[in-house]
Amino acid sequence: MRVLVWNEFRHEKSKPEVAEIYPDGIHGAIADFLQSEQIEVRTATLDEAEHGLTEEVLNQTDVLLWWGHVAHDEVRDEIVAKVHKRVLEGMGLIVLHSGHFSKIFKQLMGTTCDLKWRVADEKERLWVIDPSHPIVEGIGEYIELEKEEMYGEHFDIPAPDQLLFVSWFEGGEVFRSGCTYQRGKGRIFYFRPGHESYPTYHNSQIQRVIKNAVKWVKPESGMMTNYGRSEPLETISDKELK
């Protein structure tokens, strides 16, 4: 399986406290724990040519993970269109944390994807809503993070196909933190935790969810659909039936 981890890679360059947590970037940290004999992992960042998302790269990607925050508007629309096309064709997409505001997620959802938020050192408890789903395999009743950024409802997204996590924060807010969708042939998973100021992606349970999600969103083999004008189907004549 070929996995591509995409990250803006801006906070790590401008904020020493973020670089200390993720010296190789958030994309590097995620790529490290995903790498295995079964998974070939590459990374791409915003400031690379075509944001590292050339047509050749996308055509060789089974699953794309997306982390963005401060530079959503800098992602070129023609690149978003290419990613959108690949998702509809079957490429899996995992959108992480503030990637909810990315152009690609908003285009796929068809809504503003807006929400309430608060930067504070608050405890987050992610409750597992559907313990039978493969994405939460190996996770108990909840995941607890000592410090995270708060996201709160209302989260302006379509009703998820499946709701896997609901977060509770110390301030009392709740949030739909693990949502699955299908668009065309592509599976999508949105996973909320992952603010750059906290070591969330070093947490073994968060890593487990993302590993499970990569396996779940990967493309399924199957017959390609031909669209457009169609000739009448051949039918069995009455004589042949007799």
mmCIF file of C-alpha atoms in Angstrom:
data_model
loop_
_atom_site.group_PDB
_atom_site.id
_atom_site.type_symbol
_atom_site.label_atom_id
_atom_site.label_comp_id
_atom_site.label_asym_id
_atom_site.label_seq_id
_atom_site.Cartn_x
_atom_site.Cartn_y
_atom_site.Cartn_z
ATOM 1 C CA MET A 1 0.000 0.000 0.000
ATOM 2 C CA ARG A 2 1.305 3.456 -0.945
ATOM 3 C CA VAL A 3 0.625 6.206 1.598
ATOM 4 C CA LEU A 4 1.356 9.926 1.282
ATOM 5 C CA VAL A 5 1.418 12.198 4.359
ATOM 6 C CA TRP A 6 0.819 15.864 3.441
ATOM 7 C CA ASN A 7 1.538 18.733 5.812
ATOM 8 C CA GLU A 8 1.798 22.515 5.500
ATOM 9 C CA PHE A 9 5.101 22.368 7.422
ATOM 10 C CA ARG A 10 4.839 25.988 8.528
ATOM 11 C CA HIS A 11 4.477 25.868 12.328
ATOM 12 C CA GLU A 12 7.557 23.680 12.679
ATOM 13 C CA LYS A 13 9.622 26.314 10.868
ATOM 14 C CA SER A 14 8.304 29.371 12.707
ATOM 15 C CA LYS A 15 7.654 28.120 16.253
ATOM 16 C CA PRO A 16 10.558 26.564 18.218
ATOM 17 C CA GLU A 17 8.142 24.927 20.669
ATOM 18 C CA VAL A 18 6.489 23.044 17.795
ATOM 19 C CA ALA A 19 9.840 22.079 16.246
ATOM 20 C CA GLU A 20 10.854 20.653 19.624
ATOM 21 C CA ILE A 21 7.827 18.339 19.636
ATOM 22 C CA TYR A 22 8.074 17.485 15.923
ATOM 23 C CA PRO A 23 11.712 18.010 14.821
ATOM 24 C CA ASP A 24 11.026 16.272 11.491
ATOM 25 C CA GLY A 25 7.647 17.943 11.074
ATOM 26 C CA ILE A 26 4.209 16.548 11.845
ATOM 27 C CA HIS A 27 4.375 14.725 8.519
ATOM 28 C CA GLY A 28 7.670 13.118 9.529
ATOM 29 C CA ALA A 29 6.274 11.931 12.860
ATOM 30 C CA ILE A 30 3.215 10.374 11.211
ATOM 31 C CA ALA A 31 5.287 8.802 8.432
ATOM 32 C CA ASP A 32 7.597 7.225 11.027
ATOM 33 C CA PHE A 33 4.882 5.309 12.851
ATOM 34 C CA LEU A 34 3.077 4.293 9.657
ATOM 35 C CA GLN A 35 6.127 2.817 7.916
ATOM 36 C CA SER A 36 6.049 -0.982 7.736
ATOM 37 C CA GLU A 37 6.771 -3.874 5.395
ATOM 38 C CA GLN A 38 3.220 -3.605 4.061
ATOM 39 C CA ILE A 39 3.141 0.182 3.724
ATOM 40 C CA GLU A 40 5.355 2.450 1.632
ATOM 41 C CA VAL A 41 5.158 5.954 3.117
ATOM 42 C CA ARG A 42 6.180 9.228 1.475
ATOM 43 C CA THR A 43 5.676 12.835 2.532
ATOM 44 C CA ALA A 44 4.823 16.097 0.763
ATOM 45 C CA THR A 45 4.596 19.703 1.956
ATOM 46 C CA LEU A 46 2.987 22.952 0.890
ATOM 47 C CA ASP A 47 6.101 24.723 -0.373
ATOM 48 C CA GLU A 48 7.200 21.948 -2.717
ATOM 49 C CA ALA A 49 6.505 22.287 -6.442
ATOM 50 C CA GLU A 50 2.764 21.691 -6.953
ATOM 51 C CA HIS A 51 2.634 21.252 -3.152
ATOM 52 C CA GLY A 52 4.260 17.853 -3.689
ATOM 53 C CA LEU A 53 0.979 16.664 -5.205
ATOM 54 C CA THR A 54 1.818 16.206 -8.856
ATOM 55 C CA GLU A 55 -0.432 14.085 -11.008
ATOM 56 C CA GLU A 56 2.241 11.370 -11.062
ATOM 57 C CA VAL A 57 2.489 11.340 -7.256
ATOM 58 C CA LEU A 58 -1.289 11.257 -6.779
ATOM 59 C CA ASN A 59 -1.683 8.431 -9.285
ATOM 60 C CA GLN A 60 0.784 6.417 -7.199
ATOM 61 C CA THR A 61 -1.010 7.107 -3.906
ATOM 62 C CA ASP A 62 -3.541 4.747 -2.333
ATOM 63 C CA VAL A 63 -4.118 6.760 0.850
ATOM 64 C CA LEU A 64 -3.528 10.489 1.439
ATOM 65 C CA LEU A 65 -3.308 11.986 4.951
ATOM 66 C CA TRP A 66 -3.847 15.761 5.175
ATOM 67 C CA TRP A 67 -2.746 18.155 7.951
ATOM 68 C CA GLY A 68 -3.221 21.892 7.419
ATOM 69 C CA HIS A 69 -3.869 24.941 9.561
ATOM 70 C CA VAL A 70 -2.593 28.442 8.733
ATOM 71 C CA ALA A 71 -2.224 28.299 4.951
ATOM 72 C CA HIS A 72 -5.377 26.672 3.583
ATOM 73 C CA ASP A 73 -5.811 29.534 1.117
ATOM 74 C CA GLU A 74 -2.333 28.972 -0.331
ATOM 75 C CA VAL A 75 -3.272 25.543 -1.667
ATOM 76 C CA ARG A 76 -3.871 26.040 -5.375
ATOM 77 C CA ASP A 77 -7.353 25.255 -6.657
ATOM 78 C CA GLU A 78 -6.074 23.175 -9.577
ATOM 79 C CA ILE A 79 -4.212 20.920 -7.131
ATOM 80 C CA VAL A 80 -7.363 20.558 -5.023
ATOM 81 C CA ALA A 81 -9.242 19.537 -8.177
ATOM 82 C CA LYS A 82 -6.687 16.784 -8.839
ATOM 83 C CA VAL A 83 -6.969 15.460 -5.279
ATOM 84 C CA HIS A 84 -10.773 15.597 -5.481
ATOM 85 C CA LYS A 85 -10.730 13.589 -8.707
ATOM 86 C CA ARG A 86 -8.484 10.931 -7.168
ATOM 87 C CA VAL A 87 -10.745 10.582 -4.126
ATOM 88 C CA LEU A 88 -13.780 10.044 -6.365
ATOM 89 C CA GLU A 89 -11.756 7.417 -8.239
ATOM 90 C CA GLY A 90 -11.058 5.542 -5.005
ATOM 91 C CA MET A 91 -8.034 7.060 -3.247
ATOM 92 C CA GLY A 92 -8.538 7.022 0.519
ATOM 93 C CA LEU A 93 -8.356 10.339 2.397
ATOM 94 C CA ILE A 94 -7.688 10.940 6.097
ATOM 95 C CA VAL A 95 -8.191 14.550 7.216
ATOM 96 C CA LEU A 96 -6.530 15.436 10.504
ATOM 97 C CA HIS A 97 -7.351 18.124 13.078
ATOM 98 C CA SER A 98 -7.541 21.612 11.493
ATOM 99 C CA GLY A 99 -7.613 20.027 8.064
ATOM 100 C CA HIS A 100 -11.386 20.340 8.553
ATOM 101 C CA PHE A 101 -10.961 23.810 7.030
ATOM 102 C CA SER A 102 -8.906 22.631 4.057
ATOM 103 C CA LYS A 103 -10.192 23.318 0.569
ATOM 104 C CA ILE A 104 -10.335 19.614 -0.241
ATOM 105 C CA PHE A 105 -12.404 18.681 2.825
ATOM 106 C CA LYS A 106 -14.840 21.567 2.323
ATOM 107 C CA GLN A 107 -15.266 20.649 -1.337
ATOM 108 C CA LEU A 108 -15.960 17.017 -0.499
ATOM 109 C CA MET A 109 -18.391 17.933 2.301
ATOM 110 C CA GLY A 110 -20.177 20.777 0.474
ATOM 111 C CA THR A 111 -20.476 22.828 3.695
ATOM 112 C CA THR A 112 -18.436 25.460 5.565
ATOM 113 C CA CYS A 113 -16.968 22.833 7.963
ATOM 114 C CA ASP A 114 -16.831 25.616 10.582
ATOM 115 C CA LEU A 115 -16.865 25.038 14.342
ATOM 116 C CA LYS A 116 -16.166 26.564 17.752
ATOM 117 C CA TRP A 117 -12.626 26.432 19.141
ATOM 118 C CA ARG A 118 -10.507 27.482 22.091
ATOM 119 C CA VAL A 119 -6.743 27.190 22.564
ATOM 120 C CA ALA A 120 -6.307 25.993 26.125
ATOM 121 C CA ASP A 121 -4.514 23.239 27.992
ATOM 122 C CA GLU A 122 -7.658 21.179 28.414
ATOM 123 C CA LYS A 123 -8.134 17.483 28.888
ATOM 124 C CA GLU A 124 -9.885 15.740 26.009
ATOM 125 C CA ARG A 125 -11.640 12.412 26.271
ATOM 126 C CA LEU A 126 -12.544 10.790 22.945
ATOM 127 C CA TRP A 127 -15.378 8.346 23.578
ATOM 128 C CA VAL A 128 -15.714 5.388 21.215
ATOM 129 C CA ILE A 129 -19.233 5.414 19.746
ATOM 130 C CA ASP A 130 -19.047 2.283 17.562
ATOM 131 C CA PRO A 131 -16.709 -0.304 19.131
ATOM 132 C CA SER A 132 -17.372 -2.733 16.252
ATOM 133 C CA HIS A 133 -15.757 -0.525 13.591
ATOM 134 C CA PRO A 134 -12.293 -1.537 12.284
ATOM 135 C CA ILE A 135 -10.902 1.990 12.841
ATOM 136 C CA VAL A 136 -11.307 1.640 16.632
ATOM 137 C CA GLU A 137 -9.883 -1.888 16.829
ATOM 138 C CA GLY A 138 -7.597 -2.159 19.845
ATOM 139 C CA ILE A 139 -8.999 0.979 21.483
ATOM 140 C CA GLY A 140 -10.927 0.725 24.749
ATOM 141 C CA GLU A 141 -13.939 2.791 25.761
ATOM 142 C CA TYR A 142 -12.105 6.072 25.247
ATOM 143 C CA ILE A 143 -8.799 7.813 24.556
ATOM 144 C CA GLU A 144 -7.714 10.439 27.068
ATOM 145 C CA LEU A 145 -5.360 13.294 26.149
ATOM 146 C CA GLU A 146 -4.104 15.464 28.994
ATOM 147 C CA LYS A 147 -3.774 18.607 26.860
ATOM 148 C CA GLU A 148 -5.422 19.499 23.555
ATOM 149 C CA GLU A 149 -7.125 22.365 21.744
ATOM 150 C CA MET A 150 -10.884 22.473 22.194
ATOM 151 C CA TYR A 151 -13.220 22.039 19.236
ATOM 152 C CA GLY A 152 -16.933 22.381 19.948
ATOM 153 C CA GLU A 153 -20.309 21.958 18.288
ATOM 154 C CA HIS A 154 -21.908 22.974 16.115
ATOM 155 C CA PHE A 155 -19.562 21.394 13.564
ATOM 156 C CA ASP A 156 -20.964 22.349 10.140
ATOM 157 C CA ILE A 157 -20.524 19.054 8.296
ATOM 158 C CA PRO A 158 -23.005 16.656 6.687
ATOM 159 C CA ALA A 159 -24.246 13.876 8.929
ATOM 160 C CA PRO A 160 -21.426 11.293 8.917
ATOM 161 C CA ASP A 161 -21.947 7.903 7.347
ATOM 162 C CA GLN A 162 -20.554 6.544 10.620
ATOM 163 C CA LEU A 163 -19.745 8.406 13.832
ATOM 164 C CA LEU A 164 -16.861 6.719 15.631
ATOM 165 C CA PHE A 165 -15.713 9.219 18.287
ATOM 166 C CA VAL A 166 -17.334 11.981 20.308
ATOM 167 C CA SER A 167 -14.996 14.203 22.337
ATOM 168 C CA TRP A 168 -15.642 15.766 25.725
ATOM 169 C CA PHE A 169 -13.557 18.692 26.983
ATOM 170 C CA GLU A 170 -13.045 20.098 30.471
ATOM 171 C CA GLY A 171 -14.914 23.261 29.487
ATOM 172 C CA GLY A 172 -18.022 21.126 28.942
ATOM 173 C CA GLU A 173 -18.100 21.119 25.129
ATOM 174 C CA VAL A 174 -18.583 17.998 23.020
ATOM 175 C CA PHE A 175 -17.531 17.398 19.426
ATOM 176 C CA ARG A 176 -17.926 14.796 16.668
ATOM 177 C CA SER A 177 -14.257 13.833 16.446
ATOM 178 C CA GLY A 178 -14.227 10.723 14.271
ATOM 179 C CA CYS A 179 -16.405 10.715 11.148
ATOM 180 C CA THR A 180 -16.448 8.535 8.047
ATOM 181 C CA TYR A 181 -17.787 9.364 4.593
ATOM 182 C CA GLN A 182 -17.767 7.937 1.110
ATOM 183 C CA ARG A 183 -17.540 10.140 -1.960
ATOM 184 C CA GLY A 184 -17.582 8.342 -5.292
ATOM 185 C CA LYS A 185 -15.400 5.279 -4.702
ATOM 186 C CA GLY A 186 -13.243 7.004 -2.093
ATOM 187 C CA ARG A 187 -13.486 6.508 1.650
ATOM 188 C CA ILE A 188 -12.829 9.493 3.935
ATOM 189 C CA PHE A 189 -12.066 9.644 7.656
ATOM 190 C CA TYR A 190 -11.942 12.883 9.654
ATOM 191 C CA PHE A 191 -10.054 12.613 12.967
ATOM 192 C CA ARG A 192 -10.024 15.664 15.254
ATOM 193 C CA PRO A 193 -7.022 15.538 17.662
ATOM 194 C CA GLY A 194 -3.602 16.819 16.600
ATOM 195 C CA HIS A 195 -2.968 20.477 17.518
ATOM 196 C CA GLU A 196 0.654 21.327 16.712
ATOM 197 C CA SER A 197 1.473 22.559 20.235
ATOM 198 C CA TYR A 198 0.853 19.163 21.836
ATOM 199 C CA PRO A 199 2.582 15.771 21.346
ATOM 200 C CA THR A 200 -0.670 14.138 20.250
ATOM 201 C CA TYR A 201 0.849 12.176 17.362
ATOM 202 C CA HIS A 202 3.312 10.550 19.780
ATOM 203 C CA ASN A 203 0.385 8.991 21.664
ATOM 204 C CA SER A 204 0.216 5.248 20.984
ATOM 205 C CA GLN A 205 -3.593 5.123 20.900
ATOM 206 C CA ILE A 206 -3.814 8.029 18.443
ATOM 207 C CA GLN A 207 -1.236 6.241 16.313
ATOM 208 C CA ARG A 208 -3.308 3.049 16.494
ATOM 209 C CA VAL A 209 -6.431 4.843 15.240
ATOM 210 C CA ILE A 210 -4.546 6.374 12.305
ATOM 211 C CA LYS A 211 -2.961 3.023 11.391
ATOM 212 C CA ASN A 212 -6.388 1.382 11.478
ATOM 213 C CA ALA A 213 -7.848 4.215 9.406
ATOM 214 C CA VAL A 214 -5.202 3.832 6.709
ATOM 215 C CA LYS A 215 -6.206 0.198 6.285
ATOM 216 C CA TRP A 216 -9.909 1.053 6.254
ATOM 217 C CA VAL A 217 -9.817 3.879 3.678
ATOM 218 C CA LYS A 218 -7.488 2.111 1.240
ATOM 219 C CA PRO A 219 -9.019 1.484 -2.195
ATOM 220 C CA GLU A 220 -10.913 -1.712 -2.817
ATOM 221 C CA SER A 221 -10.275 -3.586 -6.038
ATOM 222 C CA GLY A 222 -13.275 -3.905 -8.289
ATOM 223 C CA MET A 223 -14.713 -3.391 -11.724
ATOM 224 C CA MET A 224 -14.399 0.104 -13.171
ATOM 225 C CA THR A 225 -17.664 1.817 -14.086
ATOM 226 C CA ASN A 226 -18.064 3.149 -17.628
ATOM 227 C CA TYR A 227 -20.122 6.348 -17.748
ATOM 228 C CA GLY A 228 -21.708 8.107 -20.705
ATOM 229 C CA ARG A 229 -23.768 6.886 -23.649
ATOM 230 C CA SER A 230 -24.708 3.220 -23.453
ATOM 231 C CA GLU A 231 -25.890 0.721 -26.051
ATOM 232 C CA PRO A 232 -28.884 -1.546 -25.259
ATOM 233 C CA LEU A 233 -27.996 -4.673 -23.326
ATOM 234 C CA GLU A 234 -28.159 -7.964 -25.188
ATOM 235 C CA THR A 235 -31.275 -9.913 -24.254
ATOM 236 C CA ILE A 236 -32.146 -13.584 -24.500
ATOM 237 C CA SER A 237 -34.715 -14.220 -27.205
ATOM 238 C CA ASP A 238 -37.933 -16.171 -26.640
ATOM 239 C CA LYS A 239 -36.580 -18.918 -28.883
ATOM 240 C CA GLU A 240 -33.454 -19.309 -26.754
ATOM 241 C CA LEU A 241 -35.571 -19.475 -23.625
ATOM 242 C CA LYS A 242 -37.550 -22.409 -25.105
#
